[in-house]
XYZ file of N, CA, C and O in Angstrom:
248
model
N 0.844 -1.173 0.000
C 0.000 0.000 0.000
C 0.890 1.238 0.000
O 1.747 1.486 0.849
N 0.662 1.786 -0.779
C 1.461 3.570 -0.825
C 1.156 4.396 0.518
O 0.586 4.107 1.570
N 1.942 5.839 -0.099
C 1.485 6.588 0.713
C -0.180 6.912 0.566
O -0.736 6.618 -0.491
N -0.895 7.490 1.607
C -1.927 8.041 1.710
C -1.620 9.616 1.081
O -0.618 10.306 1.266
N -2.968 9.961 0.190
C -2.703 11.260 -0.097
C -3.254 12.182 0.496
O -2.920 13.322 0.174
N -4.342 11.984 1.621
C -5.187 13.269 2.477
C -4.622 12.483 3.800
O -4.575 11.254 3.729
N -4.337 12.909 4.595
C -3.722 12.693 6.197
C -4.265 14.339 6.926
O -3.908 15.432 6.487
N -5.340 14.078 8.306
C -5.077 14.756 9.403
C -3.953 14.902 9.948
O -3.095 14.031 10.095
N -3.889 16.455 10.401
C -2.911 17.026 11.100
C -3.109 17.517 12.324
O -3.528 18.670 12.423
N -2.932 16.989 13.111
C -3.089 18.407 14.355
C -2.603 19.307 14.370
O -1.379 19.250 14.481
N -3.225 20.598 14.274
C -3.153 21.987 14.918
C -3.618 22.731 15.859
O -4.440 22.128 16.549
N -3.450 23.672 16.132
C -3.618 24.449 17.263
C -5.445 24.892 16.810
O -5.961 25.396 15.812
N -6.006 24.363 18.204
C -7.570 24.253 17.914
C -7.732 23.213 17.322
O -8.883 22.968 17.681
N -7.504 22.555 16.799
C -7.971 21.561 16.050
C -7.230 20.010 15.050
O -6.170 19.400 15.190
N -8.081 19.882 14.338
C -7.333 19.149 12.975
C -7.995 19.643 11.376
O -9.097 20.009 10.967
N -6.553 19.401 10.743
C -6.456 20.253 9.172
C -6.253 19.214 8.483
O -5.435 18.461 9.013
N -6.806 18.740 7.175
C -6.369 18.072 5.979
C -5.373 18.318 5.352
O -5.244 19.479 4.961
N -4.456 17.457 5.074
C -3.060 17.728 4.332
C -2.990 16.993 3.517
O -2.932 15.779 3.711
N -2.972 17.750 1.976
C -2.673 16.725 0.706
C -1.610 16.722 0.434
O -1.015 17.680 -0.061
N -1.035 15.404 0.755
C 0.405 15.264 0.350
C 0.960 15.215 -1.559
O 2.105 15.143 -2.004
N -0.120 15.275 -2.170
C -0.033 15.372 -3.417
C 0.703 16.804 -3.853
O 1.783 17.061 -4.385
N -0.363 17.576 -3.389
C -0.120 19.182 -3.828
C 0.425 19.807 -2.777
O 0.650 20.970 -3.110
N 0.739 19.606 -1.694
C 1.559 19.890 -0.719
C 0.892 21.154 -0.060
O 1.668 22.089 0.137
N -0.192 21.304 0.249
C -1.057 21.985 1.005
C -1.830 21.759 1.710
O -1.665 20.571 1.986
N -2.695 22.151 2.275
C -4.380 22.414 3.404
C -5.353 22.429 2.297
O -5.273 23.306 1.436
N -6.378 21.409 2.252
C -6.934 21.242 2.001
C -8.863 21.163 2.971
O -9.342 20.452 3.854
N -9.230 22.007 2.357
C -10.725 22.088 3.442
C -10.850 22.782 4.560
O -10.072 23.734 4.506
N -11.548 22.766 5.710
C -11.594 23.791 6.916
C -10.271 22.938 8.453
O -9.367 22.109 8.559
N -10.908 23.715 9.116
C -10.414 23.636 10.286
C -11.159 22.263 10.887
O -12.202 22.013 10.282
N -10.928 21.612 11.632
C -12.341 20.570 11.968
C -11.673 20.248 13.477
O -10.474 20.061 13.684
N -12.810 20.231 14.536
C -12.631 20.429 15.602
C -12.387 18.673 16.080
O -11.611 18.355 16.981
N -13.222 17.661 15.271
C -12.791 16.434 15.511
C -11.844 15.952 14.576
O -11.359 16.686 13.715
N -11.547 14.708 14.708
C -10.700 14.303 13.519
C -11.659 13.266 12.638
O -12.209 12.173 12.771
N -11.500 14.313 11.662
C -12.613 13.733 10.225
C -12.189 12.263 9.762
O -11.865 12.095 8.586
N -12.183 11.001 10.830
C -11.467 9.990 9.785
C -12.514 9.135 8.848
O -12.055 8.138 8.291
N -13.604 9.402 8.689
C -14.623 9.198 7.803
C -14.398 10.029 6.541
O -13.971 9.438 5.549
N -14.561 10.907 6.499
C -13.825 11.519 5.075
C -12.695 11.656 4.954
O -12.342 12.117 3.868
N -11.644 11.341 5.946
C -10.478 11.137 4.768
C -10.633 9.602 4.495
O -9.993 9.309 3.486
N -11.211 8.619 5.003
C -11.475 7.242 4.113
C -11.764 7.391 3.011
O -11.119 6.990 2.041
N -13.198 8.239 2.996
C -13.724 8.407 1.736
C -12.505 9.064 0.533
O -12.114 8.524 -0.501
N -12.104 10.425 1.127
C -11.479 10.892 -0.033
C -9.901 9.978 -0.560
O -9.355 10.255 -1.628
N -9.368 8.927 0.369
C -8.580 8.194 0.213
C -8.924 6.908 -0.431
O -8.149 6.035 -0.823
N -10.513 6.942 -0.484
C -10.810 5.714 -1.263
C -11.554 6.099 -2.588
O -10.995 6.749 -3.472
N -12.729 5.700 -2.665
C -13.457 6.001 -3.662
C -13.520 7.649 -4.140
O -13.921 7.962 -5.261
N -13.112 8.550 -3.229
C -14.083 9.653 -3.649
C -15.526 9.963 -4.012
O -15.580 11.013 -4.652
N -16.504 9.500 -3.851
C -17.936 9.426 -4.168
C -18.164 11.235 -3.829
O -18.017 11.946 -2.836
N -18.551 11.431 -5.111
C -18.557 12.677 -4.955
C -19.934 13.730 -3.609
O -19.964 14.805 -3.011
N -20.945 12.308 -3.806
C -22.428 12.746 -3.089
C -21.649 12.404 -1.350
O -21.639 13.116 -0.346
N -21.272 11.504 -1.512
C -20.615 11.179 -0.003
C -19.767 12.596 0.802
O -20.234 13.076 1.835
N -18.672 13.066 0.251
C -17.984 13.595 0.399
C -18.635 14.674 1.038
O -18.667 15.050 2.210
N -19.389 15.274 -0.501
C -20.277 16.692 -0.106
C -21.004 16.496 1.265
O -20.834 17.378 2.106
N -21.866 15.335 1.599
C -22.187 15.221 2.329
C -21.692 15.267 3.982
O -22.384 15.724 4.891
N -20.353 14.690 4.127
C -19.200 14.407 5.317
C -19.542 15.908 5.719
O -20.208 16.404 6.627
N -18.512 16.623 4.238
C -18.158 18.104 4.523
C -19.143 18.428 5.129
O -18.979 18.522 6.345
N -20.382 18.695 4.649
C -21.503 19.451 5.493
C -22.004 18.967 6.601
O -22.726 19.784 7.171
N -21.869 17.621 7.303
C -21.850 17.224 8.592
C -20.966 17.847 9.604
O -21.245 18.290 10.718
N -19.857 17.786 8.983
C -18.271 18.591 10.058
C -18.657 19.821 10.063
O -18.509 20.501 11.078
N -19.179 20.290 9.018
C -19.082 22.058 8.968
C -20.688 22.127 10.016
O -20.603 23.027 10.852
N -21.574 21.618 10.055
C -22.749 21.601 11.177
C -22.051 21.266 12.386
O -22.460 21.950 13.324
N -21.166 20.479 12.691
C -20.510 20.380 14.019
C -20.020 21.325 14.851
O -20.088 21.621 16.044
N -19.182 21.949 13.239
C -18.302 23.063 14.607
C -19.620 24.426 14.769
O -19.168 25.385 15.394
N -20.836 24.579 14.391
C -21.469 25.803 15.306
C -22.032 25.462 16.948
O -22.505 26.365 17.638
């Protein structure tokens, strides 16, 4: 198995998506650690899934 290309990071407040592809932050801040969507985006990508994760995490942190 390769590297993984989306990996959580801890940061200060939180955890950040890191694409090791393009060598940046990818997505918001997320107060838990999203390991449901980075499965997803490390596996299939399903595009309805994804959208969906995102807008679960982003309802979390209000």
């Amino acid at each position: 198995m390769g590297r993984r290309r989306y990996v959580a990071r801890g940061v200060p407040g939180g955890y950040r998506i890191w694409d090791n592809k393009t060598r940046r932050w990818w997505g918001d801040l997320y107060q838990l650690c999203p390991d449901d969507l980075l499965d997803e985006l490390n596996g299939t990508r399903d595009y309805d899934k994804v959208t969906a994760l995102l807008k679960r995490y982003r309802a979390m942190k209000r």
